[in-house]
Amino acid sequence: MSSLRVGRRRSAILPTLVIVAVLIVAFAIFTSVWTDRLWYGSIGYASVFSTMLLTRIGLFVAFGLIMATCVVSNAAIAYRLRPRLGAQMPSSPLLERYRELLESRFVWVLVAIGVVVGLFAGGAASGRALEYLAWRNAQPFNVTDPRFGLDVGFFVFSYPWWRFVMSFAFASLVFSAIVAAIVHYTMGGLRFSGPRRGGSRATQAHLSILVGLAVLVKGVSYWFDQYALAIDRSNRLFTGISYTADHATVTAKMILAIIAGICALLFFVNAVLRRWMVPTIGLILLLLSAIVLGLVYPGAVQYFSVRPDEPDKERSYIKANIDATRAAYGVDKVEITDYSAKTTATAGQLRADAEALPGIRLIDPNVVGPTFEQLQQVRGYYSFPKILDVDRYTIAGKETDAVVAVREMDLSGVEDNWNNRKTVYTHGYGLVAAYGNRRRRNRGARAADLFRGVAGAATRSVLHRRRNPWQATHRARYAWWRRGRQSEDLRVHRQGRGQDRQHVAEVALRRQVRRCQHLALGSY
């Protein structure tokens, strides 16, 4: 009787844990959704939130059901096409147990498969709400793409959604083929060993049609991929189609689409002829062609043809990109007028004017960052940004240009632990500034003079030349803290002789806390 009660208790633990987990997940989702709803409502865009929410739910349900239906229906077909009992028994006891389990609980297995694949497919589709809404509310641009002859609105609104639909269809067919093959193998319709290897006529026809449909969808995807070149951002010069894409990639995509169509036709024929050698060879050739035509051929064209003469090869494509950009911003009809500039400046005049005019900067903040790093780093755990800042200060009644940078922390070379992060290496130290229109004139190379000038100006920086209350207060704090630390060290030393170690540790801890307070007060 007691063992029966224990068994009931154990059987009730798992459902309870599942219910609790579901409630926690549901509460987390509800809080996230309701928070977004309140935020959108507070700024007057509650309708936008409602549209997005309903779209995500609709896509989740629709594509989840489509994927679940496709996979489950093919699994059911594979189960229905199983050999008659006793005709082709499994070749091992393990397969026999799996077959008995599948036959006894086939409905529950289908439900589990449908729920799992449906959740994954629905989650993936719900993240495409923006692409769906853009396709659903697409409008023409009334501007034709010069390469493909399609309206520009197709690339902006329609292409992303159709590309997802084709990827979804391909994934559905692949998962269906895998699940169907597993069911066929478990039920004895497909065998990979034994004297009668292969499969039944119905099994081979079923798998041939599924693989052929998947290859056919992949061929359509290859055909659609050429349109992606018009909005491709992989080119380092500009966005859009380039010389390599126009002369190599487009052709390769079309050839791959044709090869995929032929392979799909071979699989469809194999459903009747049942000769797997020919469609398998075709599929292998498709994979090799995808590598050669999709990667090797465009790379060879780019490296051997485009790179040696890139300005001339890409000239027309760069011009088309510039024209499209001007048209998009509405400046394509601006009239350009040439003018001849005249100057009366003499050699060396810029250097002389830089000392009188604060607007002429001799120190480039985009270049002198490493110089600041090398000469003003002070400690290995300090660093400066790569691009410095510029500012203007009034010194001696004159507006002075300055290049400034804050000495920040760089913890990459420091041992990573809580004490270093929270109590020791907590903040940077000091603002370094250099005259933007001056440099030292010392003997040596010009570059060395420039670097030394930055360091000299930084050590006599604008902030340090000005006597401000902040600097005096900071120095007073430091002197006070230094004296307190020395006296505290002396007291610790004296007390350590006659008292126990615990009291000495408490005094040392107070000293550390006082040091942290000093760092917090005098950081900036």
Coordinates of N, CA and C in Angstrom, one line a residue, residues 5-160:
R5 N 1.4 4.4 -2.9 CA 1.3 5.8 -2.7 C 2.6 6.5 -3.1
V6 N 3.7 5.9 -2.9 CA 5.0 6.5 -3.4 C 5.0 6.6 -4.9
G7 N 4.5 5.5 -5.5 CA 4.5 5.6 -7.0 C 3.5 6.6 -7.5
R8 N 2.4 6.8 -6.9 CA 1.5 7.9 -7.3 C 2.1 9.3 -7.1
R9 N 2.8 9.4 -6.0 CA 3.5 10.7 -5.7 C 4.5 11.0 -6.8
R10 N 5.3 10.0 -7.1 CA 6.4 10.2 -8.1 C 5.7 10.5 -9.5
S11 N 4.6 9.8 -9.8 CA 4.0 10.1 -11.1 C 3.4 11.5 -11.2
A12 N 3.1 12.1 -10.0 CA 2.5 13.4 -10.0 C 3.5 14.5 -10.0
I13 N 4.8 14.2 -9.8 CA 5.8 15.2 -9.7 C 6.1 15.8 -11.1
L14 N 6.2 14.9 -12.1 CA 6.5 15.4 -13.5 C 5.5 16.3 -14.0
P15 N 4.2 15.9 -14.0 CA 3.2 16.9 -14.5 C 3.2 18.2 -13.8
T16 N 3.4 18.1 -12.5 CA 3.4 19.4 -11.7 C 4.6 20.3 -12.1
L17 N 5.8 19.7 -12.3 CA 6.9 20.5 -12.8 C 6.6 21.1 -14.2
V18 N 6.0 20.3 -15.1 CA 5.7 20.8 -16.4 C 4.7 21.9 -16.3
I19 N 3.7 21.8 -15.5 CA 2.7 22.9 -15.4 C 3.3 24.2 -14.8
V20 N 4.2 24.0 -13.8 CA 4.9 25.2 -13.2 C 5.8 25.8 -14.3
A21 N 6.5 25.0 -15.1 CA 7.4 25.6 -16.1 C 6.6 26.3 -17.2
V22 N 5.4 25.8 -17.6 CA 4.6 26.4 -18.5 C 4.0 27.7 -18.0
L23 N 3.6 27.7 -16.7 CA 3.1 29.0 -16.1 C 4.2 30.1 -16.0
I24 N 5.4 29.7 -15.7 CA 6.5 30.6 -15.6 C 6.8 31.2 -17.0
V25 N 6.9 30.4 -18.0 CA 7.1 30.9 -19.4 C 6.0 31.8 -19.9
A26 N 4.8 31.4 -19.6 CA 3.6 32.2 -20.0 C 3.6 33.6 -19.3
F27 N 4.0 33.6 -18.0 CA 4.0 34.8 -17.3 C 5.1 35.7 -17.8
A28 N 6.3 35.2 -18.2 CA 7.4 36.0 -18.8 C 7.0 36.6 -20.1
I29 N 6.3 35.8 -20.9 CA 5.8 36.3 -22.2 C 4.8 37.4 -22.0
F30 N 3.9 37.2 -21.1 CA 2.8 38.1 -20.8 C 3.4 39.5 -20.4
T31 N 4.4 39.4 -19.4 CA 5.0 40.7 -18.9 C 5.7 41.4 -20.1
S32 N 6.4 40.7 -20.9 CA 7.1 41.3 -22.0 C 6.1 42.0 -23.0
V33 N 5.1 41.2 -23.4 CA 4.1 41.8 -24.3 C 3.4 42.9 -23.7
W34 N 3.0 42.8 -22.5 CA 2.2 43.9 -21.9 C 3.0 45.2 -21.7
T35 N 4.3 45.0 -21.4 CA 5.2 46.2 -21.2 C 5.3 46.9 -22.6
D36 N 5.5 46.1 -23.6 CA 5.6 46.8 -25.0 C 4.2 47.4 -25.3
R37 N 3.2 46.8 -24.9 CA 1.8 47.4 -25.2 C 1.7 48.8 -24.5
L38 N 2.1 48.8 -23.3 CA 2.0 50.1 -22.5 C 2.9 51.2 -23.1
W39 N 4.1 50.7 -23.5 CA 5.0 51.7 -24.1 C 4.5 52.3 -25.4
Y40 N 4.1 51.4 -26.3 CA 3.5 51.9 -27.6 C 2.3 52.8 -27.3
G41 N 1.4 52.4 -26.4 CA 0.3 53.3 -26.1 C 0.6 54.6 -25.5
S42 N 1.8 54.7 -24.7 CA 2.1 56.0 -24.1 C 2.6 57.0 -25.1
I43 N 3.1 56.5 -26.3 CA 3.5 57.5 -27.3 C 2.5 57.6 -28.5
G44 N 1.3 57.0 -28.3 CA 0.3 57.1 -29.3 C 0.4 56.2 -30.5
Y45 N 1.1 55.1 -30.4 CA 1.2 54.1 -31.5 C 0.7 52.7 -31.1
A46 N -0.4 52.7 -30.4 CA -1.0 51.4 -30.0 C -1.4 50.6 -31.2
S47 N -1.8 51.2 -32.2 CA -2.2 50.5 -33.4 C -1.1 49.8 -34.1
V48 N 0.1 50.4 -34.0 CA 1.3 49.7 -34.6 C 1.6 48.4 -33.8
F49 N 1.5 48.5 -32.5 CA 1.8 47.3 -31.6 C 0.7 46.2 -31.9
S50 N -0.5 46.6 -32.1 CA -1.6 45.6 -32.3 C -1.3 45.0 -33.7
T51 N -1.0 45.8 -34.7 CA -0.7 45.2 -36.0 C 0.4 44.2 -36.0
M52 N 1.5 44.6 -35.3 CA 2.7 43.7 -35.2 C 2.4 42.4 -34.4
L53 N 1.6 42.6 -33.3 CA 1.3 41.4 -32.5 C 0.4 40.4 -33.3
L54 N -0.6 41.0 -33.9 CA -1.5 40.1 -34.7 C -0.8 39.4 -35.8
T55 N 0.1 40.2 -36.5 CA 0.8 39.6 -37.6 C 1.8 38.5 -37.1
R56 N 2.4 38.7 -36.0 CA 3.3 37.6 -35.5 C 2.5 36.4 -35.1
I57 N 1.4 36.6 -34.5 CA 0.6 35.4 -34.1 C 0.1 34.7 -35.3
G58 N -0.4 35.5 -36.3 CA -0.9 34.8 -37.5 C 0.2 34.0 -38.2
L59 N 1.4 34.6 -38.4 CA 2.5 33.9 -39.0 C 2.9 32.7 -38.2
F60 N 2.9 32.8 -36.9 CA 3.3 31.7 -36.0 C 2.3 30.5 -36.3
V61 N 1.0 30.8 -36.3 CA 0.0 29.7 -36.4 C 0.1 29.2 -37.8
A62 N 0.1 30.1 -38.8 CA 0.0 29.6 -40.2 C 1.2 28.8 -40.6
F63 N 2.4 29.3 -40.4 CA 3.6 28.5 -40.8 C 3.9 27.3 -39.9
G64 N 3.5 27.4 -38.7 CA 3.6 26.3 -37.8 C 2.7 25.1 -38.3
L65 N 1.5 25.5 -38.6 CA 0.6 24.4 -39.1 C 1.0 23.9 -40.5
I66 N 1.6 24.7 -41.3 CA 2.0 24.2 -42.6 C 3.2 23.3 -42.5
M67 N 4.2 23.6 -41.6 CA 5.3 22.7 -41.4 C 4.8 21.4 -40.7
A68 N 4.0 21.5 -39.7 CA 3.5 20.3 -39.0 C 2.7 19.5 -39.9
T69 N 1.9 20.0 -40.8 CA 1.1 19.3 -41.7 C 1.9 18.5 -42.7
C70 N 2.9 19.2 -43.2 CA 3.8 18.6 -44.3 C 4.6 17.5 -43.7
V71 N 5.2 17.7 -42.5 CA 6.0 16.6 -41.9 C 5.1 15.4 -41.5
V72 N 4.0 15.7 -40.8 CA 3.2 14.7 -40.2 C 2.5 13.9 -41.3
S73 N 2.0 14.6 -42.4 CA 1.4 13.9 -43.5 C 2.3 12.9 -44.2
N74 N 3.6 13.3 -44.4 CA 4.5 12.4 -45.0 C 4.9 11.3 -44.1
A75 N 5.0 11.5 -42.8 CA 5.2 10.4 -41.9 C 4.0 9.4 -41.9
A76 N 2.8 9.9 -42.0 CA 1.7 9.1 -42.1 C 1.7 8.3 -43.4
I77 N 2.0 8.9 -44.5 CA 2.1 8.2 -45.8 C 3.2 7.1 -45.7
A78 N 4.3 7.4 -45.1 CA 5.4 6.4 -45.0 C 4.9 5.2 -44.1
Y79 N 4.1 5.5 -43.1 CA 3.6 4.4 -42.2 C 2.5 3.6 -43.0
R80 N 1.8 4.3 -43.8 CA 0.7 3.6 -44.6 C 1.3 2.7 -45.7
L81 N 2.5 3.1 -46.2 CA 3.2 2.4 -47.2 C 4.1 1.3 -46.7
R82 N 4.0 1.0 -45.4 CA 4.9 -0.1 -44.8 C 4.5 -1.4 -45.4
P83 N 5.5 -2.3 -45.4 CA 5.3 -3.7 -46.0 C 4.3 -4.4 -45.1
R84 N 3.7 -5.4 -45.7 CA 2.7 -6.2 -44.9 C 3.4 -7.0 -43.8
L85 N 2.8 -7.2 -42.8 CA 3.4 -7.9 -41.6 C 3.9 -9.3 -42.0
G86 N 5.2 -9.4 -41.7 CA 5.8 -10.7 -42.0 C 6.5 -10.8 -43.3
A87 N 6.2 -9.8 -44.2 CA 6.9 -9.8 -45.5 C 8.3 -9.4 -45.4
Q88 N 8.6 -8.3 -44.7 CA 9.9 -7.8 -44.6 C 10.1 -7.4 -43.2
M89 N 10.6 -8.3 -42.4 CA 10.8 -8.1 -41.0 C 12.1 -7.3 -40.8
P90 N 12.2 -6.5 -39.7 CA 13.5 -5.8 -39.4 C 14.6 -6.8 -39.2
S91 N 15.8 -6.4 -39.5 CA 16.9 -7.2 -39.4 C 17.6 -7.3 -38.0
S92 N 17.0 -6.6 -37.0 CA 17.6 -6.7 -35.7 C 16.5 -6.6 -34.7
P93 N 16.8 -7.1 -33.4 CA 15.8 -7.0 -32.4 C 15.5 -5.5 -32.0
L94 N 16.5 -4.7 -32.1 CA 16.3 -3.3 -31.7 C 15.3 -2.6 -32.6
L95 N 15.4 -2.9 -33.9 CA 14.4 -2.4 -34.9 C 13.0 -3.0 -34.6
E96 N 13.0 -4.2 -34.2 CA 11.7 -4.8 -33.9 C 11.0 -4.1 -32.7
R97 N 11.8 -3.8 -31.7 CA 11.2 -3.1 -30.6 C 10.7 -1.7 -31.0
Y98 N 11.5 -1.0 -31.8 CA 11.1 0.3 -32.3 C 9.8 0.2 -33.2
R99 N 9.8 -0.8 -34.0 CA 8.6 -1.0 -34.8 C 7.3 -1.3 -34.0
E100 N 7.5 -2.1 -33.0 CA 6.3 -2.3 -32.1 C 5.9 -1.1 -31.3
L101 N 6.9 -0.3 -30.9 CA 6.5 1.0 -30.2 C 5.9 1.9 -31.1
L102 N 6.3 2.0 -32.4 CA 5.7 3.0 -33.3 C 4.3 2.5 -33.7
E103 N 4.1 1.2 -33.8 CA 2.8 0.8 -34.2 C 1.8 1.0 -33.0
S104 N 2.2 0.8 -31.8 CA 1.3 0.9 -30.7 C 1.0 2.4 -30.3
R105 N 1.9 3.3 -30.6 CA 1.7 4.7 -30.2 C 2.0 5.6 -31.4
F106 N 1.5 5.2 -32.5 CA 1.8 6.0 -33.7 C 1.2 7.4 -33.7
V107 N 0.0 7.5 -33.2 CA -0.7 8.8 -33.2 C 0.0 9.7 -32.3
W108 N 0.4 9.3 -31.1 CA 1.1 10.1 -30.2 C 2.5 10.6 -30.7
V109 N 3.1 9.7 -31.5 CA 4.4 10.1 -32.1 C 4.2 11.1 -33.1
L110 N 3.1 11.0 -33.9 CA 2.8 12.0 -34.9 C 2.5 13.4 -34.3
V111 N 1.7 13.3 -33.2 CA 1.4 14.6 -32.5 C 2.7 15.2 -31.9
A112 N 3.6 14.4 -31.3 CA 4.8 15.0 -30.8 C 5.7 15.6 -31.9
I113 N 5.8 14.9 -33.0 CA 6.6 15.5 -34.1 C 6.0 16.7 -34.6
G114 N 4.6 16.7 -34.8 CA 4.0 17.9 -35.3 C 4.1 19.1 -34.4
V115 N 4.0 18.9 -33.1 CA 4.1 20.0 -32.1 C 5.6 20.6 -32.1
V116 N 6.6 19.7 -32.2 CA 7.9 20.2 -32.1 C 8.3 21.0 -33.4
V117 N 8.1 20.4 -34.5 CA 8.4 21.1 -35.8 C 7.5 22.3 -36.0
G118 N 6.3 22.3 -35.5 CA 5.4 23.4 -35.6 C 5.9 24.6 -34.8
L119 N 6.3 24.3 -33.6 CA 6.8 25.4 -32.7 C 8.1 26.0 -33.3
F120 N 9.0 25.2 -33.8 CA 10.2 25.8 -34.4 C 9.9 26.6 -35.6
A121 N 9.0 26.1 -36.5 CA 8.7 26.8 -37.7 C 7.9 28.0 -37.4
G122 N 7.0 28.0 -36.5 CA 6.2 29.2 -36.1 C 7.0 30.2 -35.5
G123 N 8.0 29.8 -34.7 CA 8.9 30.8 -34.1 C 9.8 31.5 -35.1
A124 N 10.2 30.7 -36.1 CA 11.0 31.3 -37.2 C 10.2 32.3 -38.0
A125 N 9.0 31.9 -38.3 CA 8.1 32.8 -39.2 C 7.6 34.0 -38.5
S126 N 7.4 33.9 -37.2 CA 7.0 35.1 -36.4 C 8.0 36.2 -36.4
G127 N 9.3 35.9 -36.6 CA 10.3 36.9 -36.7 C 10.4 37.6 -38.0
R128 N 9.6 37.2 -39.0 CA 9.5 37.8 -40.3 C 8.3 38.7 -40.5
A129 N 7.8 39.2 -39.4 CA 6.6 40.1 -39.5 C 6.9 41.3 -40.3
L130 N 8.0 41.9 -40.2 CA 8.3 43.2 -41.0 C 8.4 42.8 -42.5
E131 N 9.0 41.7 -42.8 CA 9.1 41.4 -44.2 C 7.7 41.1 -44.8
Y132 N 6.9 40.4 -44.0 CA 5.5 40.1 -44.5 C 4.7 41.4 -44.7
L133 N 4.8 42.3 -43.7 CA 4.0 43.6 -43.8 C 4.5 44.4 -45.0
A134 N 5.8 44.4 -45.2 CA 6.4 45.1 -46.3 C 5.9 44.5 -47.7
W135 N 5.8 43.2 -47.8 CA 5.3 42.6 -49.0 C 3.8 42.8 -49.1
R136 N 3.1 42.7 -48.0 CA 1.6 42.9 -48.1 C 1.2 44.3 -48.5
N137 N 2.0 45.3 -48.1 CA 1.7 46.7 -48.4 C 2.7 47.3 -49.4
A138 N 3.2 46.5 -50.3 CA 4.2 47.0 -51.2 C 3.6 48.0 -52.2
Q139 N 4.4 49.0 -52.6 CA 4.1 50.0 -53.5 C 5.2 50.1 -54.6
P140 N 4.9 50.4 -55.8 CA 5.9 50.5 -56.8 C 6.7 51.8 -56.7
F141 N 7.9 51.8 -57.1 CA 8.8 53.0 -57.1 C 8.7 53.7 -58.4
N142 N 8.2 53.0 -59.4 CA 8.1 53.6 -60.8 C 9.5 53.9 -61.3
V143 N 10.5 53.1 -60.8 CA 11.9 53.2 -61.2 C 12.4 51.8 -61.6
T144 N 12.9 51.6 -62.8 CA 13.3 50.3 -63.2 C 14.7 50.0 -63.0
D145 N 15.0 48.8 -62.5 CA 16.4 48.5 -62.2 C 17.1 48.2 -63.6
P146 N 18.3 48.9 -63.8 CA 18.9 48.8 -65.1 C 19.4 47.4 -65.5
R147 N 19.7 46.5 -64.5 CA 20.3 45.2 -64.8 C 19.2 44.1 -65.0
F148 N 18.2 44.1 -64.2 CA 17.2 43.0 -64.3 C 15.8 43.5 -64.9
G149 N 15.7 44.8 -65.0 CA 14.4 45.3 -65.6 C 13.2 45.2 -64.7
L150 N 13.4 45.1 -63.4 CA 12.3 45.1 -62.5 C 12.1 46.4 -61.8
D151 N 10.9 46.6 -61.3 CA 10.7 47.8 -60.5 C 11.5 47.7 -59.2
V152 N 12.1 48.8 -58.7 CA 12.9 48.9 -57.5 C 12.1 48.4 -56.3
G153 N 10.8 48.6 -56.3 CA 10.0 48.2 -55.2 C 10.1 46.7 -55.0
F154 N 10.3 45.9 -56.0 CA 10.4 44.5 -55.8 C 11.6 44.1 -54.9
F155 N 12.7 44.7 -55.1 CA 13.9 44.4 -54.3 C 13.7 44.9 -52.8
V156 N 12.9 46.0 -52.6 CA 12.8 46.5 -51.3 C 11.7 45.8 -50.5
F157 N 10.5 45.5 -51.2 CA 9.4 45.0 -50.5 C 9.2 43.5 -50.7
S158 N 9.3 43.0 -51.9 CA 8.9 41.6 -52.2 C 10.0 40.6 -52.1
Y159 N 11.2 40.9 -52.5 CA 12.3 39.9 -52.6 C 12.5 39.3 -51.2
P160 N 12.7 40.1 -50.1 CA 13.0 39.5 -48.8 C 12.0 38.4 -48.4

